[in-house]
Short mmCIF file of C-alpha atoms in Angstrom, two decimals:
data_model
loop_
_atom_site.label_atom_id
_atom_site.label_comp_id
_atom_site.label_asym_id
_atom_site.label_seq_id
_atom_site.Cartn_x
_atom_site.Cartn_y
_atom_site.Cartn_z
CA MET M 1 -126.35 13.67 28.14
CA ASP M 2 -128.87 16.52 28.11
CA TYR M 3 -127.80 20.02 29.11
CA ASP M 4 -130.00 22.86 30.32
CA HIS M 5 -128.84 25.87 28.36
CA LEU M 6 -126.39 26.96 25.65
CA ILE M 7 -125.66 30.69 25.47
CA VAL M 8 -123.79 32.02 22.45
CA ALA M 9 -122.26 35.51 22.31
CA SER M 10 -119.58 37.45 20.45
CA SER M 11 -117.04 36.47 23.13
CA VAL M 12 -116.69 34.93 26.58
CA MET M 13 -114.21 36.93 28.68
CA SER M 14 -112.38 36.54 31.98
CA PRO M 15 -109.99 38.99 33.66
CA ASN M 16 -107.85 35.95 34.47
CA SER M 17 -107.36 35.00 30.82
CA ALA M 18 -105.10 36.52 28.18
CA GLY M 19 -107.93 36.63 25.64
CA SER M 20 -111.34 35.31 24.77
CA LEU M 21 -112.30 31.92 26.20
CA GLY M 22 -114.62 31.27 23.26
CA GLU M 23 -118.09 32.35 22.19
CA ALA M 24 -120.37 29.93 24.03
CA ILE M 25 -121.19 28.76 27.57
CA LEU M 26 -122.86 25.40 28.20
CA VAL M 27 -124.90 25.29 31.43
CA ASP M 28 -126.22 22.35 33.38
CA LYS M 29 -127.87 22.29 36.81
CA GLY M 30 -126.98 25.92 37.46
CA LYS M 31 -123.27 25.51 36.81
CA ILE M 32 -120.95 25.99 33.86
CA ALA M 33 -120.44 22.64 32.14
CA ALA M 34 -118.11 23.88 29.40
CA ILE M 35 -116.89 26.99 27.58
CA GLY M 36 -115.81 26.97 23.94
CA HIS M 37 -116.85 27.71 20.40
CA PRO M 38 -120.39 27.12 19.15
CA SER M 39 -119.06 24.41 16.84
CA ASP M 40 -117.89 22.48 19.90
CA PHE M 41 -121.51 21.98 20.97
CA VAL M 42 -123.25 21.25 17.67
CA THR M 43 -124.06 17.70 18.74
CA ALA M 44 -124.88 18.56 22.38
CA LYS M 45 -128.46 17.89 23.44
CA VAL M 46 -129.59 21.22 24.89
CA ARG M 47 -133.04 22.09 26.23
CA LYS M 48 -132.64 25.81 25.54
CA ARG M 49 -130.42 27.87 23.24
CA THR M 50 -129.91 31.65 23.50
CA ASP M 51 -128.10 33.81 20.97
CA LEU M 52 -126.64 36.95 22.54
CA THR M 53 -124.48 38.16 19.69
CA PRO M 54 -123.26 40.93 19.43
CA PHE M 55 -122.85 41.08 23.22
CA HIS M 56 -119.98 39.84 25.37
CA LEU M 57 -120.24 37.51 28.37
CA TYR M 58 -118.27 38.39 31.53
CA PRO M 59 -118.33 37.01 35.08
CA GLY M 60 -121.02 38.58 37.24
CA PHE M 61 -119.63 41.27 39.51
CA VAL M 62 -118.93 40.42 43.15
CA GLU M 63 -119.78 43.34 45.45
CA SER M 64 -117.53 42.60 48.43
CA HIS M 65 -118.84 45.28 50.80
CA ALA M 66 -122.33 46.75 50.77
CA HIS M 67 -125.37 46.92 53.05
CA LEU M 68 -128.11 45.31 51.03
CA TRP M 69 -131.10 45.80 53.26
CA LEU M 70 -130.14 49.45 53.85
CA MET M 71 -129.89 49.99 50.09
CA GLY M 72 -133.59 49.33 49.80
CA HIS M 73 -134.60 50.76 53.16
CA LEU M 74 -133.12 54.22 52.59
CA GLY M 75 -135.29 54.55 49.51
CA ARG M 76 -138.21 55.19 51.85
CA GLN M 77 -136.49 58.14 53.48
CA ILE M 78 -135.82 61.78 52.55
CA ASP M 79 -132.75 62.17 50.34
CA CYS M 80 -130.79 65.01 51.94
CA GLY M 81 -127.75 64.78 49.69
CA PRO M 82 -126.45 66.56 46.60
CA PRO M 83 -127.22 67.62 43.96
CA ASP M 84 -130.79 68.45 44.99
CA ASN M 85 -129.80 69.92 48.36
CA VAL M 86 -127.34 72.79 48.09
CA ARG M 87 -128.42 74.71 51.21
CA VAL M 88 -129.54 73.69 54.67
CA GLN M 89 -132.88 75.31 53.83
CA ASP M 90 -133.43 72.77 51.05
CA ILE M 91 -133.27 69.96 53.59
CA LEU M 92 -135.50 71.81 56.04
CA GLU M 93 -138.15 72.37 53.36
CA ARG M 94 -138.21 68.64 52.56
CA ILE M 95 -138.70 67.83 56.24
CA ALA M 96 -141.46 70.42 56.56
CA ARG M 97 -143.28 68.82 53.60
CA ARG M 98 -142.95 65.39 55.16
CA THR M 99 -144.54 66.60 58.43
CA ARG M 100 -147.69 67.31 56.43
CA GLU M 101 -147.67 63.84 54.91
CA VAL M 102 -147.26 61.62 57.99
CA PRO M 103 -149.15 61.41 61.29
CA ARG M 104 -148.09 63.63 64.16
CA GLY M 105 -145.54 61.90 66.38
CA SER M 106 -144.23 59.55 63.67
CA TRP M 107 -140.53 59.51 62.82
CA ILE M 108 -139.13 61.48 59.88
CA LEU M 109 -135.96 59.89 58.54
CA GLY M 110 -133.43 61.16 56.03
CA HIS M 111 -130.04 60.22 54.68
CA HIS M 112 -126.94 61.33 52.75
CA TRP M 113 -126.59 64.92 54.01
CA ASP M 114 -123.07 66.19 53.40
CA ASP M 115 -121.99 69.29 55.30
CA THR M 116 -119.07 69.91 52.93
CA SER M 117 -121.41 70.12 49.92
CA LEU M 118 -123.87 72.52 51.59
CA ALA M 119 -123.40 76.27 51.13
CA GLU M 120 -123.28 76.79 54.88
CA GLY M 121 -120.63 74.10 55.37
CA ARG M 122 -122.62 72.55 58.23
CA PRO M 123 -125.60 70.26 58.83
CA PRO M 124 -129.02 71.44 60.01
CA THR M 125 -128.93 72.33 63.70
CA LEU M 126 -131.04 70.89 66.48
CA ASP M 127 -132.99 74.18 66.72
CA GLU M 128 -133.63 74.32 62.95
CA LEU M 129 -134.87 70.74 62.86
CA THR M 130 -137.03 71.27 65.93
CA GLN M 131 -138.56 74.43 64.47
CA VAL M 132 -139.70 72.75 61.22
CA ALA M 133 -140.79 69.51 62.95
CA PRO M 134 -141.70 70.26 66.55
CA HIS M 135 -144.08 67.29 66.83
CA HIS M 136 -142.11 64.68 64.87
CA PRO M 137 -138.84 63.05 65.88
CA VAL M 138 -136.29 63.67 63.09
CA TYR M 139 -133.17 61.59 62.44
CA LEU M 140 -130.93 62.34 59.44
CA LEU M 141 -127.99 60.07 58.60
CA HIS M 142 -124.78 61.52 57.12
CA ASN M 143 -123.56 60.19 53.75
CA SER M 144 -120.81 58.26 55.55
CA ALA M 145 -123.37 56.54 57.81
CA HIS M 146 -121.08 57.41 60.74
CA LEU M 147 -122.78 60.68 61.77
CA ALA M 148 -126.34 61.87 62.19
CA VAL M 149 -128.34 64.90 63.30
CA ALA M 150 -131.52 64.77 65.34
CA ASN M 151 -134.13 67.21 66.60
CA GLN M 152 -135.38 67.67 70.15
CA ALA M 153 -138.29 65.26 69.75
CA ALA M 154 -135.88 62.50 68.69
CA LEU M 155 -133.55 63.18 71.62
CA ASP M 156 -136.56 63.17 73.96
CA ARG M 157 -137.65 59.77 72.62
CA ALA M 158 -134.14 58.49 73.34
CA ARG M 159 -134.11 60.20 76.76
CA ILE M 160 -130.91 62.03 75.89
CA THR M 161 -130.19 65.20 77.85
CA ALA M 162 -127.21 67.48 78.36
CA GLN M 163 -126.33 65.27 81.34
CA SER M 164 -126.24 62.03 79.30
CA VAL M 165 -122.83 60.34 79.35
CA ILE M 166 -122.70 58.77 75.89
CA PRO M 167 -119.63 59.09 73.65
CA GLY M 168 -120.39 60.96 70.45
CA ILE M 169 -123.33 63.04 71.74
CA MET M 170 -122.05 66.43 70.65
CA ARG M 171 -122.34 69.67 72.63
CA ASP M 172 -121.49 73.30 71.94
CA ALA M 173 -119.04 75.44 73.90
CA HIS M 174 -121.72 76.07 76.54
CA GLY M 175 -122.48 72.37 77.06
CA ARG M 176 -125.77 72.45 75.14
CA LEU M 177 -126.74 69.58 72.87
CA THR M 178 -126.23 70.34 69.17
CA GLY M 179 -128.21 67.39 67.86
CA GLU M 180 -125.12 65.96 66.18
CA LEU M 181 -124.33 62.29 66.82
CA HIS M 182 -120.88 60.88 66.05
CA GLU M 183 -120.22 57.16 65.64
CA TRP M 184 -122.13 54.05 66.65
CA GLU M 185 -122.70 54.43 70.36
CA ALA M 186 -124.31 57.83 69.85
CA LEU M 187 -126.14 56.83 66.67
CA GLU M 188 -127.66 53.74 68.21
CA ALA M 189 -128.67 55.60 71.35
CA VAL M 190 -131.26 57.26 69.10
CA SER M 191 -131.78 54.81 66.21
CA ARG M 192 -132.80 51.93 68.48
CA HIS M 193 -135.95 53.93 69.26
CA ILE M 194 -137.00 54.13 65.61
CA PRO M 195 -139.75 51.54 64.96
CA ARG M 196 -138.42 48.59 63.04
CA PRO M 197 -140.02 47.96 59.62
CA SER M 198 -142.50 45.13 59.35
CA ALA M 199 -141.50 41.82 57.80
CA ASP M 200 -143.35 42.82 54.62
CA GLN M 201 -141.51 46.15 54.46
CA MET M 202 -138.17 44.42 54.97
CA ALA M 203 -139.00 42.03 52.14
CA GLU M 204 -139.80 44.98 49.88
CA ASP M 205 -136.53 46.67 50.89
CA ILE M 206 -134.55 43.55 50.00
CA THR M 207 -136.36 43.27 46.67
CA LEU M 208 -135.37 46.85 45.85
CA ALA M 209 -131.75 46.14 46.74
CA VAL M 210 -131.63 42.90 44.76
CA ASN M 211 -133.07 44.66 41.71
CA GLN M 212 -130.35 47.32 41.98
CA CYS M 213 -127.71 44.60 42.08
CA LEU M 214 -129.04 42.72 39.08
CA GLU M 215 -129.37 45.93 37.03
CA GLN M 216 -125.70 46.67 37.69
CA GLY M 217 -124.54 43.15 36.87
CA VAL M 218 -123.88 42.17 40.49
CA THR M 219 -124.60 38.47 41.00
CA SER M 220 -122.88 38.01 44.38
CA ALA M 221 -122.88 40.52 47.23
CA THR M 222 -121.76 40.91 50.79
CA ASP M 223 -123.87 42.46 53.52
CA ALA M 224 -120.88 43.79 55.39
CA ALA M 225 -122.50 44.55 58.75
CA LEU M 226 -125.71 42.70 59.49
CA GLY M 227 -127.30 44.66 62.34
CA LEU M 228 -125.73 48.01 61.39
CA GLY M 229 -127.60 50.84 63.11
CA ASP M 230 -129.80 48.47 65.12
CA PRO M 231 -128.01 45.52 66.76
CA ASP M 232 -131.37 44.03 67.70
CA SER M 233 -132.33 43.75 64.02
CA ILE M 234 -129.88 40.96 63.08
CA GLN M 235 -132.38 38.14 63.46
CA ALA M 236 -135.20 40.06 61.77
CA ILE M 237 -133.11 40.97 58.71
CA TRP M 238 -131.70 37.45 58.45
CA HIS M 239 -135.22 36.04 58.48
CA ALA M 240 -136.23 38.59 55.83
CA TYR M 241 -133.40 37.40 53.59
CA GLN M 242 -134.51 33.81 54.12
CA ALA M 243 -138.16 34.61 53.41
CA HIS M 244 -137.17 36.48 50.25
CA ARG M 245 -135.27 33.49 48.93
CA LEU M 246 -137.92 30.97 49.97
CA ALA M 247 -140.51 33.01 48.07
CA LYS M 248 -138.42 32.25 44.96
CA ARG M 249 -137.99 35.92 44.11
CA PRO M 250 -134.86 36.89 42.15
CA PHE M 251 -131.89 37.07 44.51
CA VAL M 252 -128.14 37.49 44.52
CA ARG M 253 -125.70 35.19 46.29
CA THR M 254 -125.54 36.97 49.62
CA GLN M 255 -122.78 36.54 52.16
CA CYS M 256 -123.21 38.25 55.54
CA TYR M 257 -120.80 39.53 58.16
CA VAL M 258 -122.51 40.05 61.51
CA ARG M 259 -121.71 43.18 63.46
CA VAL M 260 -120.78 41.98 66.93
CA LEU M 261 -120.95 44.03 70.11
CA GLY M 262 -119.89 41.30 72.51
CA PRO M 263 -119.48 37.57 73.01
CA ASN M 264 -123.24 36.96 73.10
CA THR M 265 -124.17 38.72 69.85
CA PHE M 266 -126.74 36.71 67.91
CA ILE M 267 -125.14 34.99 64.91
CA PRO M 268 -127.52 33.06 62.63
CA ALA M 269 -126.81 29.34 62.76
CA ASP M 270 -128.98 28.24 59.85
CA PRO M 271 -127.15 25.97 57.39
CA PRO M 272 -125.69 27.94 54.49
CA THR M 273 -127.29 27.73 51.07
CA PRO M 274 -125.82 28.65 47.68
CA PHE M 275 -127.66 31.97 47.98
CA LEU M 276 -127.35 32.86 51.67
CA SER M 277 -124.62 32.32 54.22
CA VAL M 278 -122.86 33.88 57.18
CA ALA M 279 -119.15 34.31 56.48
CA GLY M 280 -117.91 35.96 59.63
CA ILE M 281 -118.09 38.93 61.94
CA LYS M 282 -117.67 42.67 61.50
CA LEU M 283 -115.85 45.05 63.85
CA PHE M 284 -115.18 48.78 63.69
CA SER M 285 -111.97 50.60 64.61
CA ASP M 286 -112.72 54.17 63.48
CA GLY M 287 -115.16 56.28 61.51
CA SER M 288 -115.13 58.08 58.16
CA ILE M 289 -112.67 60.52 56.62
CA GLN M 290 -115.43 62.82 55.32
CA GLY M 291 -116.98 62.88 58.78
CA HIS M 292 -113.61 63.72 60.41
CA THR M 293 -113.94 60.58 62.54
CA ALA M 294 -111.47 58.29 60.74
CA LEU M 295 -108.45 57.97 63.04
CA LEU M 296 -105.35 59.59 61.50
CA SER M 297 -101.75 59.65 62.69
CA HIS M 298 -101.62 63.41 62.01
CA PRO M 299 -104.39 66.03 62.29
CA TYR M 300 -106.95 66.71 59.61
CA HIS M 301 -105.89 69.28 57.03
CA ASP M 302 -108.91 71.52 57.67
CA ARG M 303 -109.35 70.75 61.39
CA PRO M 304 -105.92 70.70 63.01
CA GLU M 305 -107.51 70.26 66.43
CA THR M 306 -108.57 66.67 65.70
CA ARG M 307 -107.14 63.36 64.46
CA GLY M 308 -110.47 61.52 64.49
CA VAL M 309 -112.02 58.89 66.75
CA ALA M 310 -110.90 55.46 67.96
CA VAL M 311 -114.09 53.39 68.03
CA SER M 312 -112.26 50.35 69.43
CA GLU M 313 -109.04 50.19 71.45
CA LEU M 314 -106.21 47.73 70.80
CA ASP M 315 -106.88 45.47 73.78
CA SER M 316 -110.56 45.16 72.91
CA LEU M 317 -109.78 44.26 69.30
CA VAL M 318 -107.22 41.63 70.33
CA GLU M 319 -109.71 40.03 72.71
CA THR M 320 -112.55 39.96 70.16
CA ILE M 321 -110.34 38.68 67.34
CA GLY M 322 -109.08 35.89 69.56
CA LEU M 323 -112.58 34.91 70.68
CA TYR M 324 -114.18 34.72 67.24
CA GLN M 325 -111.14 33.28 65.50
CA SER M 326 -111.23 30.43 68.03
CA ARG M 327 -114.85 29.85 67.01
CA GLY M 328 -113.81 29.52 63.37
CA TRP M 329 -115.15 32.82 62.05
CA GLN M 330 -113.53 35.05 59.47
CA ILE M 331 -113.13 38.62 60.73
CA ALA M 332 -113.57 41.88 58.80
CA ILE M 333 -112.58 45.12 60.54
CA HIS M 334 -113.49 48.60 59.32
CA ALA M 335 -110.47 50.95 59.27
CA ASN M 336 -110.12 54.10 57.14
CA GLY M 337 -107.41 56.22 58.77
CA ASP M 338 -103.75 55.22 58.87
CA GLU M 339 -103.67 55.22 62.67
CA ALA M 340 -106.73 52.96 62.81
CA ILE M 341 -105.22 50.64 60.20
CA ASP M 342 -102.05 50.43 62.27
CA THR M 343 -104.04 49.52 65.39
CA VAL M 344 -105.97 46.81 63.52
CA ILE M 345 -102.78 45.29 62.10
CA GLN M 346 -101.24 45.29 65.58
CA ALA M 347 -104.34 43.57 66.96
CA TYR M 348 -104.22 40.88 64.27
CA ASP M 349 -100.47 40.45 64.81
CA ILE M 350 -100.91 39.91 68.56
CA ALA M 351 -103.88 37.58 68.06
CA PHE M 352 -101.93 35.55 65.47
CA GLY M 353 -98.79 35.43 67.60
CA GLY M 354 -96.96 37.17 64.77
CA ASN M 355 -97.67 34.29 62.37
CA PHE M 356 -99.42 34.06 59.00
CA SER M 357 -103.15 33.23 59.27
CA PRO M 358 -104.94 31.29 56.50
CA ARG M 359 -108.34 32.62 57.61
CA ARG M 360 -108.18 35.58 55.18
CA HIS M 361 -109.12 38.10 57.83
CA ARG M 362 -109.83 41.47 56.30
CA ILE M 363 -109.44 45.21 56.70
CA GLU M 364 -112.41 47.00 55.18
CA HIS M 365 -111.83 50.26 53.26
CA ALA M 366 -108.12 50.51 54.20
CA GLN M 367 -108.09 53.86 52.46
CA MET M 368 -104.99 55.39 54.01
CA ALA M 369 -102.87 52.24 54.22
CA THR M 370 -99.15 52.91 53.83
CA LYS M 371 -96.70 50.69 51.98
CA GLY M 372 -95.26 49.50 55.29
CA GLN M 373 -98.71 48.59 56.56
CA LEU M 374 -99.52 46.71 53.35
CA GLU M 375 -96.26 44.77 53.69
CA HIS M 376 -97.21 43.85 57.26
CA MET M 377 -100.64 42.72 56.06
CA LEU M 378 -99.02 40.51 53.43
CA HIS M 379 -96.84 38.89 56.12
CA LEU M 380 -99.86 38.14 58.30
CA GLY M 381 -102.23 37.06 55.51
CA ILE M 382 -104.59 40.02 56.00
CA LEU M 383 -106.53 41.10 52.90
CA PRO M 384 -107.46 44.74 52.16
CA ASN M 385 -110.83 45.61 50.67
CA PHE M 386 -110.57 49.09 49.16
CA PHE M 387 -113.36 51.67 48.99
CA ILE M 388 -112.35 52.98 45.56
CA GLY M 389 -115.42 55.21 45.16
CA HIS M 390 -113.95 57.72 47.60
CA VAL M 391 -111.51 58.86 44.91
CA TYR M 392 -114.38 60.00 42.69
CA HIS M 393 -117.04 61.04 45.18
CA TRP M 394 -114.88 62.81 47.78
CA GLY M 395 -111.45 63.01 46.13
CA ASP M 396 -111.58 66.77 45.59
CA ARG M 397 -112.53 67.37 49.21
CA HIS M 398 -109.95 64.89 50.49
CA ARG M 399 -107.33 66.91 48.62
CA ASP M 400 -108.63 70.39 49.53
CA LEU M 401 -110.21 69.84 52.94
CA PHE M 402 -109.79 66.61 54.86
CA LEU M 403 -106.29 65.32 54.07
CA GLY M 404 -104.47 67.85 51.91
CA PRO M 405 -102.60 67.17 48.64
CA GLU M 406 -99.87 64.87 49.99
CA ARG M 407 -101.93 62.36 51.94
CA SER M 408 -104.82 62.25 49.47
CA ARG M 409 -102.45 61.27 46.65
CA ASN M 410 -102.13 57.72 48.01
CA LEU M 411 -105.76 57.28 49.03
CA ASN M 412 -106.76 53.70 48.20
CA PRO M 413 -103.23 52.55 47.23
CA LEU M 414 -104.21 49.92 44.67
CA ARG M 415 -101.02 49.92 42.64
CA THR M 416 -98.84 49.59 45.74
CA ALA M 417 -100.96 46.67 46.99
CA GLY M 418 -100.83 44.94 43.62
CA GLN M 419 -97.07 45.39 43.26
CA LEU M 420 -96.60 43.77 46.66
CA GLY M 421 -98.66 40.76 45.58
CA LEU M 422 -101.63 41.40 47.86
CA ILE M 423 -104.98 40.07 46.74
CA TYR M 424 -107.53 42.81 47.31
CA GLY M 425 -111.15 43.59 46.58
CA LEU M 426 -112.92 46.74 45.40
CA HIS M 427 -116.30 47.79 46.70
CA SER M 428 -118.93 50.56 46.78
CA ASP M 429 -120.12 50.38 50.41
CA ALA M 430 -123.59 50.98 48.94
CA PRO M 431 -125.70 52.85 49.88
CA VAL M 432 -122.83 55.13 51.04
CA THR M 433 -121.96 55.48 47.34
CA PRO M 434 -124.10 54.20 44.46
CA LEU M 435 -123.72 50.57 43.48
CA ASN M 436 -122.07 50.80 40.04
CA PRO M 437 -119.15 48.42 39.44
CA LEU M 438 -118.45 49.74 35.93
CA HIS M 439 -118.00 53.25 37.33
CA SER M 440 -115.80 51.88 40.13
CA LEU M 441 -113.60 50.19 37.52
CA LYS M 442 -113.29 53.49 35.65
CA THR M 443 -112.24 55.22 38.88
CA ALA M 444 -109.59 52.57 39.59
CA ILE M 445 -107.98 52.95 36.15
CA THR M 446 -108.21 56.76 35.90
CA ARG M 447 -108.29 58.11 39.50
CA LEU M 448 -110.64 60.84 38.22
CA THR M 449 -112.46 62.91 40.85
CA ARG M 450 -115.90 64.44 40.43
CA SER M 451 -114.27 67.63 39.09
CA GLY M 452 -112.36 65.68 36.46
CA GLN M 453 -108.94 65.97 38.09
CA VAL M 454 -106.60 63.02 38.60
CA LEU M 455 -105.97 62.22 42.27
CA GLY M 456 -102.72 60.32 42.70
CA PRO M 457 -101.75 59.06 39.24
CA GLY M 458 -99.14 56.84 40.88
CA GLN M 459 -101.93 54.56 42.14
CA ILE M 460 -103.61 53.99 38.75
CA ILE M 461 -103.89 50.28 37.89
CA PRO M 462 -104.50 48.31 34.66
CA LEU M 463 -108.09 47.47 33.74
CA LYS M 464 -107.55 43.71 34.10
CA GLU M 465 -106.35 44.12 37.69
CA ALA M 466 -109.30 46.37 38.51
CA TRP M 467 -111.71 43.83 36.99
CA GLN M 468 -110.21 41.09 39.17
CA GLY M 469 -110.87 43.33 42.18
CA TYR M 470 -114.59 43.25 41.37
CA THR M 471 -114.78 39.57 40.39
CA SER M 472 -112.29 36.78 41.17
CA HIS M 473 -110.30 38.61 43.84
CA ALA M 474 -113.46 39.87 45.52
CA ALA M 475 -114.70 36.28 45.59
CA TYR M 476 -111.38 35.17 47.14
CA LEU M 477 -111.91 37.58 50.03
CA GLY M 478 -114.97 35.57 51.03
CA PHE M 479 -113.65 32.05 50.28
CA ARG M 480 -115.91 31.90 47.21
CA GLU M 481 -113.34 31.62 44.43
CA HIS M 482 -114.44 28.03 43.70
CA GLN M 483 -118.04 29.16 43.26
CA VAL M 484 -118.20 32.64 41.69
CA GLY M 485 -116.12 35.50 40.33
CA ASP M 486 -114.93 33.87 37.11
CA LEU M 487 -116.11 31.81 34.16
CA ALA M 488 -114.87 28.22 34.25
CA PRO M 489 -116.38 24.71 34.33
CA GLY M 490 -117.72 23.85 37.78
CA LEU M 491 -118.45 27.45 38.83
CA TYR M 492 -121.98 28.77 39.14
CA ALA M 493 -123.30 30.03 35.81
CA ASP M 494 -123.49 33.63 37.04
CA PHE M 495 -122.55 35.99 34.25
CA ILE M 496 -123.47 39.22 32.51
CA ALA M 497 -123.83 40.30 28.90
CA LEU M 498 -122.08 43.60 28.21
CA SER M 499 -122.61 45.91 25.25
CA GLU M 500 -118.86 46.36 24.72
CA ASN M 501 -115.72 44.30 25.35
CA PRO M 502 -113.38 46.55 27.39
CA LEU M 503 -110.82 43.82 28.18
CA SER M 504 -110.32 43.35 24.44
CA GLN M 505 -111.11 46.78 23.04
CA GLY M 506 -109.23 48.70 25.73
CA PRO M 507 -110.15 50.88 28.72
CA GLU M 508 -111.66 53.60 26.53
CA ALA M 509 -114.55 51.20 25.76
CA LEU M 510 -115.53 51.21 29.44
CA GLU M 511 -117.16 54.63 29.07
CA SER M 512 -119.87 53.32 26.74
CA THR M 513 -120.22 49.82 28.27
CA ARG M 514 -123.66 48.87 29.59
CA VAL M 515 -125.03 45.82 31.36
CA ILE M 516 -127.50 44.31 28.88
CA LYS M 517 -128.47 41.11 30.72
CA THR M 518 -127.69 39.36 34.01
CA PHE M 519 -127.77 35.58 34.50
CA LEU M 520 -127.86 33.53 37.70
CA ASP M 521 -127.56 29.73 37.50
CA GLY M 522 -127.60 30.19 33.74
CA GLU M 523 -131.06 31.78 33.79
CA GLU M 524 -131.78 35.36 32.80
CA VAL M 525 -132.81 37.48 35.81
CA PHE M 526 -132.40 40.97 34.34
CA THR M 527 -132.61 42.46 30.87
CA GLN M 528 -132.23 46.08 29.93
#
């Protein structure tokens, strides 16, 4: 029998194995045919042989919650985040420059502003944005993607006035619009008026996102809310994904969850392929901790007047879960705050009739889950998908501003979940935080914040468990454990060559580890 490819390296590693699986992978028809020692395959007829010593082969990373099209799309917009923007004026100057670069009346878009990292401790105001761009509608998305600010021209395009009755359209003490928009109803009241990119632009955006994935060793990814920000875009983005794959450009195995707003939401019905499928639906229960819109059981540490926002009520969640579960869909629900998590668990419990569900329904982010809530999730078969990057990117501010020392200590309770026997995933929520699985693994095993302090040492986990959260366990969340997330005969030959061998050398090797090459179907698709 002829085989397609034999790849030899210093070692072949799996987080589900006690040691090295060998030094060679035999590939045929895009899947792993065998793993062993080079001497095992001396007589094998192989069309292609590749020697990757001194590198180490690991399963490709599985990014279980990102927004692929947005990853590429935001690259076209003004970056309003740190470290280049330390004052509101820095953002305003970037917008002013853009007004001189684009035609009058065209939209100016930006992303990643963070009020808590700006010297003024606030976003640009409606008046400031209107003054620098009086003839251009301006829409700037917060780094959580749950808030935005807009100028007067943008509000005029959306026909929003002080009399508009739309939740999340913020006003000052005198009832005047501030330009701030909180959560999806308010965001989409404006964003639906932004012209949708052309099919060619969408294809370029997806190419940018795919390239980011492959550079970081991500071979499988989840678009966790198809239609996010523009519910009418679901079909267009889905077609862009299809066109990208049909054009035989490099891709990653992409699994989509469709954001539903009602029983008639468009859900693509095209037959799944090994590279593109719809896994289920996405719902929201609250907002973001750093935007003060995640729903907490007790007030925010720095804003005692608020506990956040309930995006969906219990009855609505129960009804939607029941509807889409009856249609056979897996359900993933966004919940950051402990009160929101409690509501989501209650909704699942009611919809399941208090019984265990084999559908692997999910809670996305689950950042403030308590031990009792995790135990309830285990009983019902609900899987948490933790947003571990928050510990590094916002950990200092969670401790000092949003949550205080006590609550922030158990943010993303990985050790508690693992001790209970829950299977969980880790994710970046890119582009909310940069796509970088190796950095996410470091955060999970150190709990280091941006300032270098340890946030909640009691939730530190072993490297092997963290690696499972970004490979085999992440695949399990999407019913893909028999396809990706590990290295074994019969699985897709999706793997990466790393410069170091952290699972063998120890966690300290993670610091210097780099992705050297990425393989899909046994073929090289990225090299450093």
